[in-house]
Short mmCIF file of C-alpha atoms and ligand atoms in Angstrom, two decimals:
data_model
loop_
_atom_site.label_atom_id
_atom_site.label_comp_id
_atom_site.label_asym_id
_atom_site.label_seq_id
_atom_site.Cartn_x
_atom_site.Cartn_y
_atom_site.Cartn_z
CA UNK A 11 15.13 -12.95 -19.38
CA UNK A 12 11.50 -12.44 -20.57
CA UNK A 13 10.40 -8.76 -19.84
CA UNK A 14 8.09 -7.86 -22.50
CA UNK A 15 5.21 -9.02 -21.66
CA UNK A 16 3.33 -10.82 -18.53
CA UNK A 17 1.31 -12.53 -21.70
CA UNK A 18 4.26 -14.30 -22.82
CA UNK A 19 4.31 -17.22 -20.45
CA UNK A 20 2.47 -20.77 -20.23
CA UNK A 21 -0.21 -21.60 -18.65
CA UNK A 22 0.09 -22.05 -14.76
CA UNK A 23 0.80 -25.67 -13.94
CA UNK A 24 -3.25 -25.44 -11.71
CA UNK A 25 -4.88 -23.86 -14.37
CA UNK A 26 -3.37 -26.79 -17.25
CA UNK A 27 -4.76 -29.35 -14.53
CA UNK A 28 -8.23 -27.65 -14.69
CA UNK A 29 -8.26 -27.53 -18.10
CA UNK A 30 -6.94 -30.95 -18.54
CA UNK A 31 -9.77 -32.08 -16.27
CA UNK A 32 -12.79 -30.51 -17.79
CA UNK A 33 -11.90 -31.94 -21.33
CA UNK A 34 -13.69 -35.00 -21.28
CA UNK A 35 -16.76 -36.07 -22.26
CA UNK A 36 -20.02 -34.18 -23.11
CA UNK A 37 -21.75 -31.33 -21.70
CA UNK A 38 -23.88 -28.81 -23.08
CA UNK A 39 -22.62 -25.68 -24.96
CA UNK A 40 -22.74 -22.22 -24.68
CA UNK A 41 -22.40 -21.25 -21.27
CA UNK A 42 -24.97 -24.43 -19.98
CA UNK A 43 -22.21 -26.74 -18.81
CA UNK A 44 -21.38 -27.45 -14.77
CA UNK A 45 -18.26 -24.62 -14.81
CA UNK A 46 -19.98 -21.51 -16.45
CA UNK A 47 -23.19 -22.52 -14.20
CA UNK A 48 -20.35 -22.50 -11.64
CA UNK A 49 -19.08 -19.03 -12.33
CA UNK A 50 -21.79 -16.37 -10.51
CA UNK A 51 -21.37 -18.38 -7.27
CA UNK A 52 -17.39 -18.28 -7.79
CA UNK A 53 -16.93 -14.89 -8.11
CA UNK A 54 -19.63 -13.77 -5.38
CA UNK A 55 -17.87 -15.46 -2.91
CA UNK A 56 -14.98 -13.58 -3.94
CA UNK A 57 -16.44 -10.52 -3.87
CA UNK A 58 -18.53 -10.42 -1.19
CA UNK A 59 -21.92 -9.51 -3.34
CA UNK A 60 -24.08 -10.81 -6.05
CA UNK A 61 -22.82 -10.86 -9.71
CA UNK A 62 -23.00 -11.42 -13.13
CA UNK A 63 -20.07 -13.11 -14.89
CA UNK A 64 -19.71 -12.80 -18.36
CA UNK A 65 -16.28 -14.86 -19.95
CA UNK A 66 -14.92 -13.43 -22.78
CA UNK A 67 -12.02 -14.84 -25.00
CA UNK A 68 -9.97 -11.13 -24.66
CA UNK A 69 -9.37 -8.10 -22.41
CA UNK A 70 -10.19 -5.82 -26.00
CA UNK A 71 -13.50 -7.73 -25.67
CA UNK A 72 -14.03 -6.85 -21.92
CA UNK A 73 -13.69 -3.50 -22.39
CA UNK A 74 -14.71 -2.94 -25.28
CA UNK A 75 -18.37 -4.57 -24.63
CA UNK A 76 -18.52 -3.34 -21.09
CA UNK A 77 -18.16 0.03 -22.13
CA UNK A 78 -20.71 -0.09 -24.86
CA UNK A 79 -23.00 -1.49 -22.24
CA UNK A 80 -22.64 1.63 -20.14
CA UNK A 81 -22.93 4.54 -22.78
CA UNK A 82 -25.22 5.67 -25.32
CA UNK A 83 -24.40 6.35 -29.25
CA UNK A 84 -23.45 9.68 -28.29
CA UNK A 85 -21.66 9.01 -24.67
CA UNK A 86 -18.21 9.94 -23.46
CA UNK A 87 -15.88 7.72 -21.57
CA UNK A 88 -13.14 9.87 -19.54
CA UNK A 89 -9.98 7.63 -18.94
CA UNK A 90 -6.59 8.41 -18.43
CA UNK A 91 -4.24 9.61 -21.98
CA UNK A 92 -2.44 6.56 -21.54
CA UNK A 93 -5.09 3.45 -20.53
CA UNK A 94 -5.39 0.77 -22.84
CA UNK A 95 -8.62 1.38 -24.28
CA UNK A 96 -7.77 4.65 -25.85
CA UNK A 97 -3.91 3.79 -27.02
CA UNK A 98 -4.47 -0.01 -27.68
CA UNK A 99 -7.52 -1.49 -28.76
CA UNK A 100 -7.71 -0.33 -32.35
CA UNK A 101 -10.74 1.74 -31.94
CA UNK A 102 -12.90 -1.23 -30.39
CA UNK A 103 -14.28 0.68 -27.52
CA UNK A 104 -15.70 3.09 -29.87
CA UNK A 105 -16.55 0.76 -32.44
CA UNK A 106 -18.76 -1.43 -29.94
CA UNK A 107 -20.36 1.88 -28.47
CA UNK A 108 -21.49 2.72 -32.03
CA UNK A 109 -19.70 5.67 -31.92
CA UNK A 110 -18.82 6.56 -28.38
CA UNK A 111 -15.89 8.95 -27.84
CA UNK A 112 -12.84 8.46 -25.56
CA UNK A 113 -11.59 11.49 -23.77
CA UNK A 114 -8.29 11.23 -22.69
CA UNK A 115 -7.31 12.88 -19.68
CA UNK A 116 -3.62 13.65 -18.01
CA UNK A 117 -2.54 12.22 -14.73
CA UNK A 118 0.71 11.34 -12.52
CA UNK A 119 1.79 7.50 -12.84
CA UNK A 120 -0.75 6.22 -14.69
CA UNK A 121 -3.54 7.68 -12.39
CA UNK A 122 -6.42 10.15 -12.87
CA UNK A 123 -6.94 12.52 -10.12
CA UNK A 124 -10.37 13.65 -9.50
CA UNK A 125 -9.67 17.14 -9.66
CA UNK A 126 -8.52 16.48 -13.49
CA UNK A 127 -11.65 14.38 -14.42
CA UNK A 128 -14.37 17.32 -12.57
CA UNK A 129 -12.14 19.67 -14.54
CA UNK A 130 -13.09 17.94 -17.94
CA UNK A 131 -16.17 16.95 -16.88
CA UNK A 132 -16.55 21.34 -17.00
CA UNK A 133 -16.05 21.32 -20.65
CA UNK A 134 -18.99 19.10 -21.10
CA UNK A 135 -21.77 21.09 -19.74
CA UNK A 136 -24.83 18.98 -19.55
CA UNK A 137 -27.38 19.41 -21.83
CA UNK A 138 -24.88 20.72 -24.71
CA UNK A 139 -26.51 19.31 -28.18
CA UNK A 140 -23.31 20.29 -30.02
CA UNK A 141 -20.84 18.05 -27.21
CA UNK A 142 -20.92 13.99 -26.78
CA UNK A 143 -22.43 13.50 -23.13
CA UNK A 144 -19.54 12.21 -20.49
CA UNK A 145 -21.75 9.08 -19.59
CA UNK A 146 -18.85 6.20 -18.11
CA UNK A 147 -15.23 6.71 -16.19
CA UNK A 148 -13.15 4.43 -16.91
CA UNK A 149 -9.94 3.52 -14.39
CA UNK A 150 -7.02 1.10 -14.94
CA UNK A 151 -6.75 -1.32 -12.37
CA UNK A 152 -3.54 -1.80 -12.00
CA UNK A 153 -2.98 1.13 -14.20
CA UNK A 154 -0.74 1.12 -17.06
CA UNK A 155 2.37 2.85 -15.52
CA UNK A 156 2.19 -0.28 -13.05
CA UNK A 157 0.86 1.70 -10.14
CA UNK A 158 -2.10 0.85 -7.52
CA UNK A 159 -5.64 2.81 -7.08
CA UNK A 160 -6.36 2.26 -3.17
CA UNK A 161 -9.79 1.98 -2.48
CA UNK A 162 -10.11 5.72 -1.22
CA UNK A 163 -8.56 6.99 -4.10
CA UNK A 164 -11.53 4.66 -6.11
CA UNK A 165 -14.48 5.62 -4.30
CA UNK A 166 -13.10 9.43 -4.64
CA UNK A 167 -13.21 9.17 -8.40
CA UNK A 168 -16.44 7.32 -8.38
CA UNK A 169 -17.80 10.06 -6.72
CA UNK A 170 -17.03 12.66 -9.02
CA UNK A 171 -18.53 10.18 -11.61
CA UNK A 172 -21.11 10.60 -9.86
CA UNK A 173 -21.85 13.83 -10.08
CA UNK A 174 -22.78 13.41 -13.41
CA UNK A 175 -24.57 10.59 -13.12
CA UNK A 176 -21.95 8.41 -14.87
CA UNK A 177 -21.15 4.51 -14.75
CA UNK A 178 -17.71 3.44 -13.29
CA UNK A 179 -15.63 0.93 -15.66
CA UNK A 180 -12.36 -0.78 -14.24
CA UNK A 181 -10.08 -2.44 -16.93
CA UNK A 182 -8.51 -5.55 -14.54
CA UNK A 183 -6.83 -6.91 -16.82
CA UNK A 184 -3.83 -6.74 -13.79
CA UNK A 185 -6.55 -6.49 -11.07
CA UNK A 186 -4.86 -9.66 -9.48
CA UNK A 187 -1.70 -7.36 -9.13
CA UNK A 188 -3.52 -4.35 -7.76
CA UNK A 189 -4.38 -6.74 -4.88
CA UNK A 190 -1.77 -9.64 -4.14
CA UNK A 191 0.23 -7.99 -1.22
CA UNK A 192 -2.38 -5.86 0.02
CA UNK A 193 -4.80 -5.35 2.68
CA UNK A 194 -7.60 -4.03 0.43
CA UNK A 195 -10.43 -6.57 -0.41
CA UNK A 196 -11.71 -7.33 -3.88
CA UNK A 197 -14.72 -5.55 -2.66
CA UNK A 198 -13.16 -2.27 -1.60
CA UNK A 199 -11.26 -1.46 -5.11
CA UNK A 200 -14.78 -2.08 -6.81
CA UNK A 201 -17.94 -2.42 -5.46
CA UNK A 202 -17.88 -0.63 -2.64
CA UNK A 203 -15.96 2.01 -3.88
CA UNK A 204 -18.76 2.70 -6.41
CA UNK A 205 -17.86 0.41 -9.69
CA UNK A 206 -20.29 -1.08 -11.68
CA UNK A 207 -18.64 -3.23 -13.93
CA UNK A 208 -15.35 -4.86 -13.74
CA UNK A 209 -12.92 -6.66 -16.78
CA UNK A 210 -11.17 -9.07 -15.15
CA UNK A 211 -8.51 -10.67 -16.26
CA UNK A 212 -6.52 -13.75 -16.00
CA UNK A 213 -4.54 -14.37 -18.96
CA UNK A 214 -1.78 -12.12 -18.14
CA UNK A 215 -1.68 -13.94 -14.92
CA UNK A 216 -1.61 -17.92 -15.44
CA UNK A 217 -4.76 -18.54 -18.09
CA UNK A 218 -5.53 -18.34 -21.66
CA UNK A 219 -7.97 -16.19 -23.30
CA UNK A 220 -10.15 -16.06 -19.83
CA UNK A 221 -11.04 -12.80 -19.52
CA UNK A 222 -14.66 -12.18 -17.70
CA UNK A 223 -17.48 -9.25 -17.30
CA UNK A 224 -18.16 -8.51 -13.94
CA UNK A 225 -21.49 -6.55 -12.90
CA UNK A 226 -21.47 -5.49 -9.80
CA UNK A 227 -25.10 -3.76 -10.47
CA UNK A 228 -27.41 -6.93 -11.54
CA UNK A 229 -29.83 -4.75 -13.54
CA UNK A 230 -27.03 -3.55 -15.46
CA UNK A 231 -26.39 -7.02 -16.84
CA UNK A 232 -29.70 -7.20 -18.46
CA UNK A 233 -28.99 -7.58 -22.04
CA UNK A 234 -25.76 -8.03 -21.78
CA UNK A 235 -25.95 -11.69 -22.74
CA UNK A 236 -27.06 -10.66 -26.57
CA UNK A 237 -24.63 -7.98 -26.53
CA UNK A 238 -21.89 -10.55 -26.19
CA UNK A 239 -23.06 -13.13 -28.54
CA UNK A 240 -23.77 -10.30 -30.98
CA UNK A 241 -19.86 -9.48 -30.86
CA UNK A 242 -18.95 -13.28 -31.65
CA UNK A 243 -17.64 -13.57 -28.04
CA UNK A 244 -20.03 -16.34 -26.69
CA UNK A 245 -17.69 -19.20 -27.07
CA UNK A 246 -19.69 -22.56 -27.79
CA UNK A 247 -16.85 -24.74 -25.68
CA UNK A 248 -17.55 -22.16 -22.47
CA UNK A 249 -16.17 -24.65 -20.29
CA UNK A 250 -12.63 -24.59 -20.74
CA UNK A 251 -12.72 -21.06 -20.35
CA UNK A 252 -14.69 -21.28 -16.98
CA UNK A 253 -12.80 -23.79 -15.63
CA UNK A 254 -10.23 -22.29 -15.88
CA UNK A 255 -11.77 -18.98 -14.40
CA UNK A 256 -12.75 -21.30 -11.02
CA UNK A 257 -9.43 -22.83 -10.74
CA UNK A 258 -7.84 -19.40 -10.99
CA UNK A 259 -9.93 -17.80 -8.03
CA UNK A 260 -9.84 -21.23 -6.11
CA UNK A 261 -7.23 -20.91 -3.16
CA UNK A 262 -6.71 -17.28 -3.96
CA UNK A 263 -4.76 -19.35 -6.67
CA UNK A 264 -4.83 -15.65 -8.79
CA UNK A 265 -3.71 -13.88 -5.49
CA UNK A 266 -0.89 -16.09 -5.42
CA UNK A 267 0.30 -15.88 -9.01
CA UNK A 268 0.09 -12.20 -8.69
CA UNK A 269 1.93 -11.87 -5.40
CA UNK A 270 4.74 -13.58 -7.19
CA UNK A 271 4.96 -11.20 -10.23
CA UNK A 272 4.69 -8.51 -8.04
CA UNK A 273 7.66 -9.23 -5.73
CA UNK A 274 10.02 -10.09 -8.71
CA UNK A 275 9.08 -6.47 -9.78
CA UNK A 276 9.94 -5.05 -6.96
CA UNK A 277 13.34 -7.28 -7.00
CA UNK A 278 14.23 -5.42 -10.38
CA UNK A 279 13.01 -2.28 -9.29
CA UNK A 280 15.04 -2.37 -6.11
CA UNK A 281 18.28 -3.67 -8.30
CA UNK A 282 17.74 -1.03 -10.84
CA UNK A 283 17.65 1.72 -8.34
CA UNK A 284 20.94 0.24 -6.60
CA UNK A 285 22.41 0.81 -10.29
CA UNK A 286 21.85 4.50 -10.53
CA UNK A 287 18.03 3.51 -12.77
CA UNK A 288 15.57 4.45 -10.43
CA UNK A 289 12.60 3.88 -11.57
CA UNK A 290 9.99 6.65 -13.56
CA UNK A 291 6.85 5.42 -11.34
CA UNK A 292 6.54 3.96 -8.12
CA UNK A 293 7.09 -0.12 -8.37
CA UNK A 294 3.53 -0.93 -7.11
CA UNK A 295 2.38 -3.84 -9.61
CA UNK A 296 3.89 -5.73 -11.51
CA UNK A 297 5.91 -3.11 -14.45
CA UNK A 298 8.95 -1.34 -13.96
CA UNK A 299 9.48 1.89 -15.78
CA UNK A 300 13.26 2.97 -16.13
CA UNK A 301 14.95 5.77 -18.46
CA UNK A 302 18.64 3.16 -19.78
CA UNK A 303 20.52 4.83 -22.40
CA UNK A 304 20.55 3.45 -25.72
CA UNK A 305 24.03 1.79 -25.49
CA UNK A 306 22.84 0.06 -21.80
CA UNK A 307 19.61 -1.43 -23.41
CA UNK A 308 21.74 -2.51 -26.16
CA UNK A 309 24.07 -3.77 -23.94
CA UNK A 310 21.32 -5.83 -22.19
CA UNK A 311 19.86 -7.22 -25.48
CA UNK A 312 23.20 -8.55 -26.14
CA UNK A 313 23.19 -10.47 -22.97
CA UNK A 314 19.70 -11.90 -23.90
CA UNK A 315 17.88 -9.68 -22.46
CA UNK A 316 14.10 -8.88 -23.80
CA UNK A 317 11.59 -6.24 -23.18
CA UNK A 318 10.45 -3.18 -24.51
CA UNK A 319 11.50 0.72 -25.48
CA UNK A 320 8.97 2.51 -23.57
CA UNK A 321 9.39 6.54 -24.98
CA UNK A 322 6.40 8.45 -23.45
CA UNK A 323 6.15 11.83 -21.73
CA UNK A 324 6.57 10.68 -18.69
CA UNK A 325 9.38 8.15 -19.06
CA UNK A 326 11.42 10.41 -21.94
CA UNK A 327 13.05 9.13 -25.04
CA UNK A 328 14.63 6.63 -24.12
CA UNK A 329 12.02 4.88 -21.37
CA UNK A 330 11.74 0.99 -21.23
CA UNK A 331 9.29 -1.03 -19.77
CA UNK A 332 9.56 -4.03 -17.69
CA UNK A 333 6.83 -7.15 -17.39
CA UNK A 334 7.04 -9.57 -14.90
CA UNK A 335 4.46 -12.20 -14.40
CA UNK A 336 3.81 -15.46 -12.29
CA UNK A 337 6.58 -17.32 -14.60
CA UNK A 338 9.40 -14.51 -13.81
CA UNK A 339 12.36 -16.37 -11.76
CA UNK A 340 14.23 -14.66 -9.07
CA UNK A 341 17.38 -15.62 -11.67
CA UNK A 342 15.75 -13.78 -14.19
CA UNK A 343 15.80 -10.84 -12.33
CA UNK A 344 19.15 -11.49 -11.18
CA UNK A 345 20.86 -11.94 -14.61
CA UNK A 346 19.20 -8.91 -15.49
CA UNK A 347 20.82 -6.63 -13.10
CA UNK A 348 24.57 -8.45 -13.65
CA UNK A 349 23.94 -7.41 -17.47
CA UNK A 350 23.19 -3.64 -15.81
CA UNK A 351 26.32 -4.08 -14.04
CA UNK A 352 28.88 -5.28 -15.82
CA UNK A 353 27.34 -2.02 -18.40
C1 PLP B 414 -4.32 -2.55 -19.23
C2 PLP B 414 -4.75 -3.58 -20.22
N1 PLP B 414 -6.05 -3.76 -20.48
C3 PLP B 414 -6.49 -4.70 -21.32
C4 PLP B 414 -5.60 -5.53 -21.99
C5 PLP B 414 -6.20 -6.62 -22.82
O1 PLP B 414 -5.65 -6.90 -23.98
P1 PLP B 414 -5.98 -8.14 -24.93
O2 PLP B 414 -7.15 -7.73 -25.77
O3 PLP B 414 -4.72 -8.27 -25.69
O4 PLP B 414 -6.32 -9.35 -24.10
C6 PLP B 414 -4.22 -5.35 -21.81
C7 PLP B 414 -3.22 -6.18 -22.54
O5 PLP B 414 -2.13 -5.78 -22.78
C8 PLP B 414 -3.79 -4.36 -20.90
O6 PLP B 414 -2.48 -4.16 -20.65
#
């Protein structure tokens, strides 16, 4: 009863095949062999436009060069208080930016509202020497409270980016569980909707340390290249990353995975509600958010239970957080609620 983490599990049975298949013999290094060359195509045909595809070895890496690719020395990325960049990455966002400042911005379940972001876009009149310039947005895709952007709600945001003539960044590192289950393309949450530059990820989803840059704007990626090596993330061996990138969008493989994770969330969310623990945001991804008392989470530990005390604003004191992934088991789930029963 794993529920800490979707990065806890193995590698999916495909991807281990991949892998197991691209290590033999020689091929050049450094992004030259058949499966990096491989990768632009890949993803294009995914979504639906040109790209540049830039594998990196973490989602800290993604983000953290992606964003320093969009802003100047003396930029401003808005985000929400709670995305990953400004509460986990140990100050790599800003350290890769030379500088760059985060702003943090409030927002329901995980999600900015564009209201909120034109609002603090106000306090940074443009022009102001004395104020860092807002120059990127950046959205969580899933977000971190384990709820869903639709692609309205994405374009709307991008828009207001807009205004100011900012870049759009989306942190993917769950984008396969904003989509499994839905009707919205890859295209629509990004491209269309107005981002430039997505981190995708796949390691919390099946892979290991396959993480990629997407640019959606080609002209963007210029540059990006030394940028990446400069940061020690051009990995020499690029093909056991990129193989494992192709085998997790071939067959919608990472649609698949995702779907999986997603539906064994809403399983717990569903048997958590029927137990009086509804849960803090709407079940949209795969996290589930849930105020237990101390002695129930103890309780649950006992019975071998694992996952994580969650306190926050909006899930109180004594908030826990929930992780499935593609390895989660219906019985998993199951056990779980007994535990929640039985008190
Ligand atoms: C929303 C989000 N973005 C990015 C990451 C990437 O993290 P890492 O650098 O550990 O791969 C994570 C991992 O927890 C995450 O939850």
């Amino acid at each position: 009863m794993d529920f800490t983490s979707d990065n806890t599990g193995a590698l999916a049975p495909q991807i281990r095949d991949a892998l197991l298949s691209a290590d033999a013999g020689r091929v050049p290094s450094y992004g030259n062999d058949p499966w990096s060359q491989a990768l632009d195509r890949a993803f294009a045909e995914v979504f639906g436009a040109q790209v540049r595809v830039f594998p990196v070895a973490t989602g800290t890496a993604a983000n953290a060069l992606a964003l320093a690719h969009l802003i100047p020395p003396w930029g401003a990325v808005l985000c929400h208080e709670e995305a990953h960049i400004h509460t986990d990455e140990c100050g790599a966002p800003e350290f890769f930016s030379a500088g760059g400042k985060l702003v943090p911005i409030g927002g329901d379940h995980g999600r900015l509202d564009p209201s909120a972001v034109a609002a603090t876009l106000a306090e940074f009149p443009p022009g102001s020497v004395h104020q860092v310039q807002p120059a990127a947005l950046s959205l969580s895709q899933s977000t971190e409270a384990g709820t869903v952007y639709g692609p309205d709600a994405v374009a709307n945001l991008c828009a207001t980016a807009r205004t100011r003539g900012m870049r759009v960044h989306m942190d993917g590192a769950r984008f396969a569980n904003a989509l499994a289950g839905r009707a919205a393309a890859p295209a629509a949450l990004t491209w269309q909707a107005g981002v430039d530059v997505l981190a995708f990820g796949a390691t919390k989803n099946g892979a290991m340390m396959a993480e990629a840059v997407v640019f959606f704007d080609l002209a963007l990626a210029e540059g990006f290249a030394l940028r990446r090596k400069r940061a020690g993330q051009l990995l020499s061996k690029s093909r056991y990353v990129a193989a494992q990138l192709l085998a997790y969008l071939a067959d919608d493989l990472w649609l698949r995975l995702a779907a999986h994770a997603n539906v064994m969330a809403g399983r717990l969310g569903v048997g958590l509600k029927a137990e009086g623990y509804a849960s803090v945001h709407p079940v949209e991804a795969n996290e589930v958010f849930v105020r237990l008392p101390d002695a129930m989470a103890a309780a649950l530990r006992r019975g071998g239970a694992l996952f994580y005390d969650w306190p926050s604003r909006a899930c109180g004191p004594d908030g826990r957080r929930f992780v499935t992934s593609f390895a989660s088991r219906a019985e998993e789930v199951d056990e779980l609620l007994a535990l929640v029963r039985a008190g």
